[in-house]
Amino acid sequence: MQSWDEAFEELRVQFIREAGPRLDEIERQLDLLARDPADSEALRGLMRGFHGFAGSGNTYGLPQITTLGLAGELACGKALAQGAPPRGEALSRWRALLASMRDALPAASGEAASAPTPASPASAPARRAAEILIVDDDPAMRTFLVRRVEQEGLAARGAGTRAEAMRAVEQHLPDGLIVDIGLPDGSGYDLVEAVRARPGGDAPAVMIVSVLAEFLDKVEAVHCGADGFFEKPVDWEVLMRRLLHLLDRNHPEAGRVLAVEDDPAQAAFLRTVLGSAGYEVRVCDDPRRFEADLVSFRPDLVLMDIMLPRIRGYDLARYLRQDERYATLPILFLTTEGQLEARIETARAGGDDHLMKPIDPSLLLAAVGTRIERARFLKSLLGRDGLTRLLNQGSFLERAAAVLARRRRDRDRTTAWVMIDLDHFKSINDRYGHPTGDRVLCALATLLRRRLRQSDTVGRYGGEEFAVLLDDLQEADALRLVRRLLAEFQAQSHQGPDGSSFHATFSAGIAMLDTSRMDLDAWRQAADTALYAAKAAGRNQVQASPP
Ligand code: GH3
Ligand code: MG
Ligand code: MG
Ligand code: MG
């Protein structure tokens, strides 16, 4: 990648090179106005011309250009607001501004190279390399794996026993683990289970490997919370791909920024600064394309210029805020206008804040970074159920639809939909009260979260109904796994308010996805029907949907 200094210098030279034709354009609008002072389109064009320089001059180390541009922009703005055609003396003042701007511009070469580069954006979120803990008692294997993991740009630590691994985890929770199931002081499954039970232990991606296929128990591996299981000789390429994919989910990409900016120099500046910090940037230079860009680019944040062709950024923002799909999408205005007025307008339009041009690169990154993070957090709260923190029905169905789309492309893999419903839950509520019922719901949610893999999707589907998607398990294994969860849940005892204890059970239905004949609704219905059959057959059991 180009260094910040080089990128900035390139932008600056480009700005100076393109300034000539843009000043000519200002002159053309002035000529139009001289011929017809009532030509408000020309007046608006003139204001936009000045506005572009007001925003960019300071950015590229040319403060005088900003001052002159701002003076022109404000004067045109005033004339527009008054609604009276500008008089001859106004036009000559603007011509004088234009001439001063031409003088203030350095030649495209020579002086351009001596401009001070603004401090490189220091707050660019430097990505910490994810750390992988490798647990294998064979030192040669450990060394090999440490090297293999480091090749991917990840950090690696090794441990030879279960106890050593636990100490390492207690010191510092890794982002991922690769665990051999046969350890000298216990099984890898137990280790993974212990890691998952720790605070934050559901986050790391866990790969289990085994020397002998017959030792590898898929159900055991899923049950302890491993994300993948591989038999030796392991295809390390496949394992690494899977691991990297899971790590990516833990460290989401920096984000997508839609810059609504008609000025090419400003747009290039935004692209360079944000691009250097890993953001994906799309520039929308025509407000008419704004809606299409929102839909196709799905930005995490909008940077909105105020002065746009035919419309103001505030009006676009108001329009966006009317749509509930974009309720949490942060909007940052880029403005050269007076500060107080801009603040008021920003608040009225439902914007989050405004940044004054010229924008300092570090400030831009800090503003964009914190707002994207906050919006993501809000969104994650909206997608989750308040009591159990599991996905709510809406976001569960969204994930299910995504899984279905992936399976249609990759028919070698399979997914099971498990629908779980507590038995006679109404009578638990009636007997022990609603708060106790809530605790039972939370106990089941915790069991599901602990026992299942990070790659599995767990949601609270309705009141006392849960739904789970299990990847890569055949029906028989899915049945075994859910039976085991049921046995474990049934063994848990819950306390009533009077100190008495009781046990609860659930019923479950499983439907394997068959992409050749199912859409999302048919898949869900198949799981529902199987659940109903389990209820009808006496509850406290699991049934699979008939093929
Ligand atoms: P079945 O075995 O047929 O599923 O019987 P059931 O009693 O579990 O089913 P029913 O649908 O008759 O009742 C479900 C009950 O779940 C009724 C409702 O009050 C309770 N419920 C739903 N959401 C919550 C909740 O968030 N907290 C508590 N405590 N109870 C809830
Ligand atoms: Mg503009
Ligand atoms: Mg029920
Ligand atoms: Mg129910």
CSV table of N, CA and C in Angstrom, one decimal, residues 239-332:
chain,number,residue,atom,x,y,z
A,239,LEU,N,-8.3,-26.3,7.5
A,239,LEU,CA,-8.4,-25.9,8.8
A,239,LEU,C,-8.2,-24.4,9.0
A,240,MET,N,-7.1,-24.0,8.3
A,240,MET,CA,-6.7,-22.5,8.4
A,240,MET,C,-7.8,-21.6,7.8
A,241,ARG,N,-8.3,-22.1,6.7
A,241,ARG,CA,-9.4,-21.3,6.1
A,241,ARG,C,-10.6,-21.1,7.0
A,242,ARG,N,-10.9,-22.2,7.6
A,242,ARG,CA,-12.1,-22.2,8.5
A,242,ARG,C,-11.8,-21.3,9.8
A,243,LEU,N,-10.6,-21.4,10.3
A,243,LEU,CA,-10.2,-20.7,11.4
A,243,LEU,C,-10.2,-19.2,11.1
A,244,LEU,N,-9.6,-18.8,10.0
A,244,LEU,CA,-9.6,-17.4,9.6
A,244,LEU,C,-11.0,-16.8,9.4
A,245,HIS,N,-11.8,-17.6,8.8
A,245,HIS,CA,-13.2,-17.2,8.6
A,245,HIS,C,-13.9,-16.9,10.0
A,246,LEU,N,-13.7,-17.8,10.9
A,246,LEU,CA,-14.3,-17.6,12.3
A,246,LEU,C,-13.7,-16.4,13.0
A,247,LEU,N,-12.3,-16.2,12.8
A,247,LEU,CA,-11.7,-15.0,13.4
A,247,LEU,C,-12.2,-13.7,12.8
A,248,ASP,N,-12.5,-13.8,11.6
A,248,ASP,CA,-13.1,-12.6,10.9
A,248,ASP,C,-14.4,-12.2,11.5
A,249,ARG,N,-15.1,-13.1,11.9
A,249,ARG,CA,-16.4,-12.8,12.6
A,249,ARG,C,-16.2,-12.1,13.9
A,250,ASN,N,-15.1,-12.5,14.6
A,250,ASN,CA,-14.8,-11.8,15.9
A,250,ASN,C,-14.3,-10.4,15.7
A,251,HIS,N,-13.6,-10.2,14.6
A,251,HIS,CA,-13.0,-8.9,14.3
A,251,HIS,C,-13.6,-8.4,13.0
A,252,PRO,N,-14.8,-7.8,13.1
A,252,PRO,CA,-15.4,-7.4,11.9
A,252,PRO,C,-14.6,-6.4,11.1
A,253,GLU,N,-14.7,-6.4,9.8
A,253,GLU,CA,-14.0,-5.4,9.0
A,253,GLU,C,-14.3,-4.0,9.6
A,254,ALA,N,-13.4,-3.0,9.2
A,254,ALA,CA,-13.5,-1.7,9.8
A,254,ALA,C,-14.9,-1.1,9.5
A,255,GLY,N,-15.4,-1.3,8.3
A,255,GLY,CA,-16.7,-0.8,8.0
A,255,GLY,C,-16.8,-0.1,6.6
A,256,ARG,N,-18.0,0.2,6.2
A,256,ARG,CA,-18.3,0.8,4.9
A,256,ARG,C,-18.8,2.2,5.1
A,257,VAL,N,-18.1,3.2,4.4
A,257,VAL,CA,-18.5,4.6,4.6
A,257,VAL,C,-19.0,5.1,3.2
A,258,LEU,N,-20.2,5.6,3.2
A,258,LEU,CA,-20.7,6.3,2.0
A,258,LEU,C,-20.5,7.8,2.1
A,259,ALA,N,-19.7,8.3,1.3
A,259,ALA,CA,-19.4,9.8,1.3
A,259,ALA,C,-20.3,10.4,0.2
A,260,VAL,N,-21.2,11.2,0.7
A,260,VAL,CA,-22.1,12.0,-0.3
A,260,VAL,C,-21.4,13.3,-0.5
A,261,GLU,N,-20.6,13.4,-1.5
A,261,GLU,CA,-19.7,14.6,-1.7
A,261,GLU,C,-19.6,14.8,-3.2
A,262,ASP,N,-20.0,16.0,-3.7
A,262,ASP,CA,-19.9,16.2,-5.1
A,262,ASP,C,-18.5,16.8,-5.6
A,263,ASP,N,-17.7,17.2,-4.6
A,263,ASP,CA,-16.5,17.8,-4.9
A,263,ASP,C,-15.4,16.7,-5.0
A,264,PRO,N,-14.8,16.6,-6.2
A,264,PRO,CA,-13.9,15.5,-6.4
A,264,PRO,C,-12.6,15.5,-5.5
A,265,ALA,N,-12.2,16.7,-5.3
A,265,ALA,CA,-11.0,16.8,-4.4
A,265,ALA,C,-11.3,16.4,-3.0
A,266,GLN,N,-12.4,16.8,-2.5
A,266,GLN,CA,-12.8,16.4,-1.1
A,266,GLN,C,-13.0,14.9,-1.1
A,267,ALA,N,-13.7,14.4,-2.1
A,267,ALA,CA,-14.0,13.0,-2.2
A,267,ALA,C,-12.7,12.2,-2.2
A,268,ALA,N,-11.7,12.6,-3.0
A,268,ALA,CA,-10.5,11.9,-3.0
A,268,ALA,C,-9.8,11.9,-1.7
A,269,PHE,N,-9.9,13.0,-1.0
A,269,PHE,CA,-9.3,13.1,0.3
A,269,PHE,C,-9.9,12.2,1.3
A,270,LEU,N,-11.2,12.1,1.3
A,270,LEU,CA,-11.9,11.2,2.2
A,270,LEU,C,-11.6,9.8,1.9
A,271,ARG,N,-11.6,9.5,0.6
A,271,ARG,CA,-11.2,8.1,0.2
A,271,ARG,C,-9.9,7.7,0.7
A,272,THR,N,-8.9,8.6,0.6
A,272,THR,CA,-7.5,8.3,1.0
A,272,THR,C,-7.4,8.1,2.5
A,273,VAL,N,-7.9,9.0,3.2
A,273,VAL,CA,-7.8,9.0,4.7
A,273,VAL,C,-8.5,7.7,5.2
A,274,LEU,N,-9.8,7.5,4.8
A,274,LEU,CA,-10.5,6.4,5.3
A,274,LEU,C,-10.0,5.1,4.8
A,275,GLY,N,-9.6,5.1,3.5
A,275,GLY,CA,-9.0,3.9,2.9
A,275,GLY,C,-7.7,3.4,3.7
A,276,SER,N,-6.9,4.4,4.1
A,276,SER,CA,-5.7,4.1,4.8
A,276,SER,C,-6.0,3.4,6.1
A,277,ALA,N,-7.1,3.6,6.7
A,277,ALA,CA,-7.5,2.9,8.0
A,277,ALA,C,-8.3,1.7,7.8
A,278,GLY,N,-8.4,1.2,6.5
A,278,GLY,CA,-9.1,0.0,6.3
A,278,GLY,C,-10.6,0.1,6.0
A,279,TYR,N,-11.1,1.3,5.9
A,279,TYR,CA,-12.6,1.4,5.6
A,279,TYR,C,-12.8,1.3,4.1
A,280,GLU,N,-13.9,0.7,3.7
A,280,GLU,CA,-14.3,0.7,2.4
A,280,GLU,C,-15.1,1.9,2.1
A,281,VAL,N,-14.8,2.7,1.1
A,281,VAL,CA,-15.4,3.9,0.8
A,281,VAL,C,-16.1,4.0,-0.5
A,282,ARG,N,-17.3,4.4,-0.6
A,282,ARG,CA,-18.0,4.7,-1.8
A,282,ARG,C,-18.4,6.2,-1.9
A,283,VAL,N,-18.1,6.8,-3.0
A,283,VAL,CA,-18.5,8.2,-3.1
A,283,VAL,C,-19.8,8.3,-3.9
A,284,CYS,N,-20.7,9.1,-3.4
A,284,CYS,CA,-22.0,9.3,-4.1
A,284,CYS,C,-21.9,10.8,-4.5
A,285,ASP,N,-21.7,11.1,-5.8
A,285,ASP,CA,-21.5,12.5,-6.1
A,285,ASP,C,-22.8,13.1,-6.7
A,286,ASP,N,-23.8,12.3,-6.8
A,286,ASP,CA,-25.1,12.8,-7.4
A,286,ASP,C,-26.2,12.3,-6.4
A,287,PRO,N,-26.8,13.3,-5.7
A,287,PRO,CA,-27.8,13.0,-4.7
A,287,PRO,C,-28.9,12.1,-5.3
A,288,ARG,N,-29.1,12.1,-6.6
A,288,ARG,CA,-30.2,11.3,-7.2
A,288,ARG,C,-29.8,9.8,-7.0
A,289,ARG,N,-28.5,9.5,-6.9
A,289,ARG,CA,-28.1,8.1,-6.7
A,289,ARG,C,-28.1,7.7,-5.3
A,290,PHE,N,-28.4,8.6,-4.4
A,290,PHE,CA,-28.2,8.3,-2.9
A,290,PHE,C,-28.9,7.1,-2.5
A,291,GLU,N,-30.2,7.0,-2.9
A,291,GLU,CA,-31.0,5.9,-2.4
A,291,GLU,C,-30.4,4.5,-2.9
A,292,ALA,N,-30.1,4.5,-4.2
A,292,ALA,CA,-29.6,3.3,-4.8
A,292,ALA,C,-28.3,2.9,-4.1
A,293,ASP,N,-27.4,3.9,-3.7
A,293,ASP,CA,-26.2,3.6,-3.1
A,293,ASP,C,-26.4,3.0,-1.7
A,294,LEU,N,-27.4,3.5,-1.0
A,294,LEU,CA,-27.7,3.0,0.3
A,294,LEU,C,-28.1,1.5,0.3
A,295,VAL,N,-28.9,1.2,-0.7
A,295,VAL,CA,-29.3,-0.2,-0.9
A,295,VAL,C,-28.2,-1.1,-1.3
A,296,SER,N,-27.4,-0.7,-2.3
A,296,SER,CA,-26.4,-1.6,-2.8
A,296,SER,C,-25.2,-1.7,-2.0
A,297,PHE,N,-24.8,-0.6,-1.3
A,297,PHE,CA,-23.5,-0.5,-0.6
A,297,PHE,C,-23.7,-0.9,0.9
A,298,ARG,N,-24.9,-0.7,1.4
A,298,ARG,CA,-25.2,-0.9,2.8
A,298,ARG,C,-24.2,-0.3,3.7
A,299,PRO,N,-24.0,1.0,3.7
A,299,PRO,CA,-23.0,1.6,4.5
A,299,PRO,C,-23.2,1.5,6.0
A,300,ASP,N,-22.1,1.6,6.8
A,300,ASP,CA,-22.2,1.6,8.2
A,300,ASP,C,-22.3,3.1,8.7
A,301,LEU,N,-21.9,4.0,7.8
A,301,LEU,CA,-21.9,5.4,8.2
A,301,LEU,C,-22.0,6.2,6.9
A,302,VAL,N,-22.7,7.4,7.1
A,302,VAL,CA,-22.8,8.3,5.9
A,302,VAL,C,-22.1,9.6,6.3
A,303,LEU,N,-21.2,10.0,5.4
A,303,LEU,CA,-20.5,11.3,5.5
A,303,LEU,C,-21.3,12.2,4.5
A,304,MET,N,-21.8,13.3,5.0
A,304,MET,CA,-22.7,14.0,4.1
A,304,MET,C,-22.3,15.5,4.0
A,305,ASP,N,-22.0,15.8,2.7
A,305,ASP,CA,-21.7,17.2,2.4
A,305,ASP,C,-23.0,18.0,2.5
A,306,ILE,N,-22.9,19.3,2.9
A,306,ILE,CA,-24.1,20.1,3.0
A,306,ILE,C,-24.5,20.6,1.6
A,307,MET,N,-23.5,21.1,0.9
A,307,MET,CA,-23.9,21.8,-0.3
A,307,MET,C,-23.7,20.7,-1.4
A,308,LEU,N,-24.9,20.3,-2.0
A,308,LEU,CA,-24.9,19.4,-3.1
A,308,LEU,C,-25.6,19.9,-4.2
A,309,PRO,N,-25.5,19.4,-5.4
A,309,PRO,CA,-26.2,19.9,-6.6
A,309,PRO,C,-27.7,19.7,-6.3
A,310,ARG,N,-28.5,20.7,-6.4
A,310,ARG,CA,-29.9,20.8,-6.3
A,310,ARG,C,-30.5,20.5,-4.9
A,311,ILE,N,-29.7,20.0,-4.0
A,311,ILE,CA,-30.3,19.7,-2.7
A,311,ILE,C,-29.3,19.9,-1.6
A,312,ARG,N,-29.8,20.1,-0.3
A,312,ARG,CA,-28.8,20.2,0.8
A,312,ARG,C,-28.7,18.9,1.5
A,313,GLY,N,-27.6,18.7,2.0
A,313,GLY,CA,-27.3,17.4,2.7
A,313,GLY,C,-28.3,17.2,3.9
A,314,TYR,N,-28.8,18.3,4.5
A,314,TYR,CA,-29.7,18.2,5.6
A,314,TYR,C,-31.0,17.6,5.1
A,315,ASP,N,-31.4,18.0,3.9
A,315,ASP,CA,-32.7,17.4,3.4
A,315,ASP,C,-32.6,15.9,3.1
A,316,LEU,N,-31.4,15.5,2.5
A,316,LEU,CA,-31.2,14.1,2.3
A,316,LEU,C,-31.2,13.3,3.6
A,317,ALA,N,-30.6,13.9,4.7
A,317,ALA,CA,-30.6,13.2,6.0
A,317,ALA,C,-32.0,13.1,6.5
A,318,ARG,N,-32.8,14.1,6.4
A,318,ARG,CA,-34.2,14.1,6.9
A,318,ARG,C,-35.0,13.0,6.2
A,319,TYR,N,-34.7,12.9,4.9
A,319,TYR,CA,-35.4,11.9,4.0
A,319,TYR,C,-35.0,10.5,4.5
A,320,LEU,N,-33.7,10.3,4.8
A,320,LEU,CA,-33.2,9.0,5.3
A,320,LEU,C,-33.8,8.6,6.6
A,321,ARG,N,-33.9,9.6,7.5
A,321,ARG,CA,-34.4,9.3,8.9
A,321,ARG,C,-35.8,8.9,8.9
A,322,GLN,N,-36.6,9.2,7.8
A,322,GLN,CA,-38.0,8.7,7.7
A,322,GLN,C,-38.1,7.2,7.6
A,323,ASP,N,-37.0,6.6,7.1
A,323,ASP,CA,-37.0,5.2,6.8
A,323,ASP,C,-36.5,4.4,8.0
A,324,GLU,N,-37.3,3.6,8.6
A,324,GLU,CA,-36.9,2.9,9.9
A,324,GLU,C,-35.7,2.0,9.7
A,325,ARG,N,-35.5,1.5,8.4
A,325,ARG,CA,-34.3,0.6,8.2
A,325,ARG,C,-33.0,1.4,8.5
A,326,TYR,N,-33.1,2.7,8.4
A,326,TYR,CA,-31.8,3.4,8.6
A,326,TYR,C,-31.8,4.2,9.9
A,327,ALA,N,-32.7,3.7,10.8
A,327,ALA,CA,-32.8,4.5,12.1
A,327,ALA,C,-31.5,4.6,12.9
A,328,THR,N,-30.6,3.5,12.8
A,328,THR,CA,-29.4,3.6,13.6
A,328,THR,C,-28.2,4.0,12.7
A,329,LEU,N,-28.4,4.3,11.4
A,329,LEU,CA,-27.3,4.6,10.6
A,329,LEU,C,-26.7,6.0,10.9
A,330,PRO,N,-25.4,6.1,11.4
A,330,PRO,CA,-24.9,7.4,11.8
A,330,PRO,C,-24.7,8.3,10.5
A,331,ILE,N,-25.0,9.5,10.7
A,331,ILE,CA,-24.7,10.5,9.7
A,331,ILE,C,-23.8,11.6,10.2
A,332,LEU,N,-22.7,11.8,9.6
A,332,LEU,CA,-21.8,12.9,9.9
A,332,LEU,C,-21.8,14.0,8.8
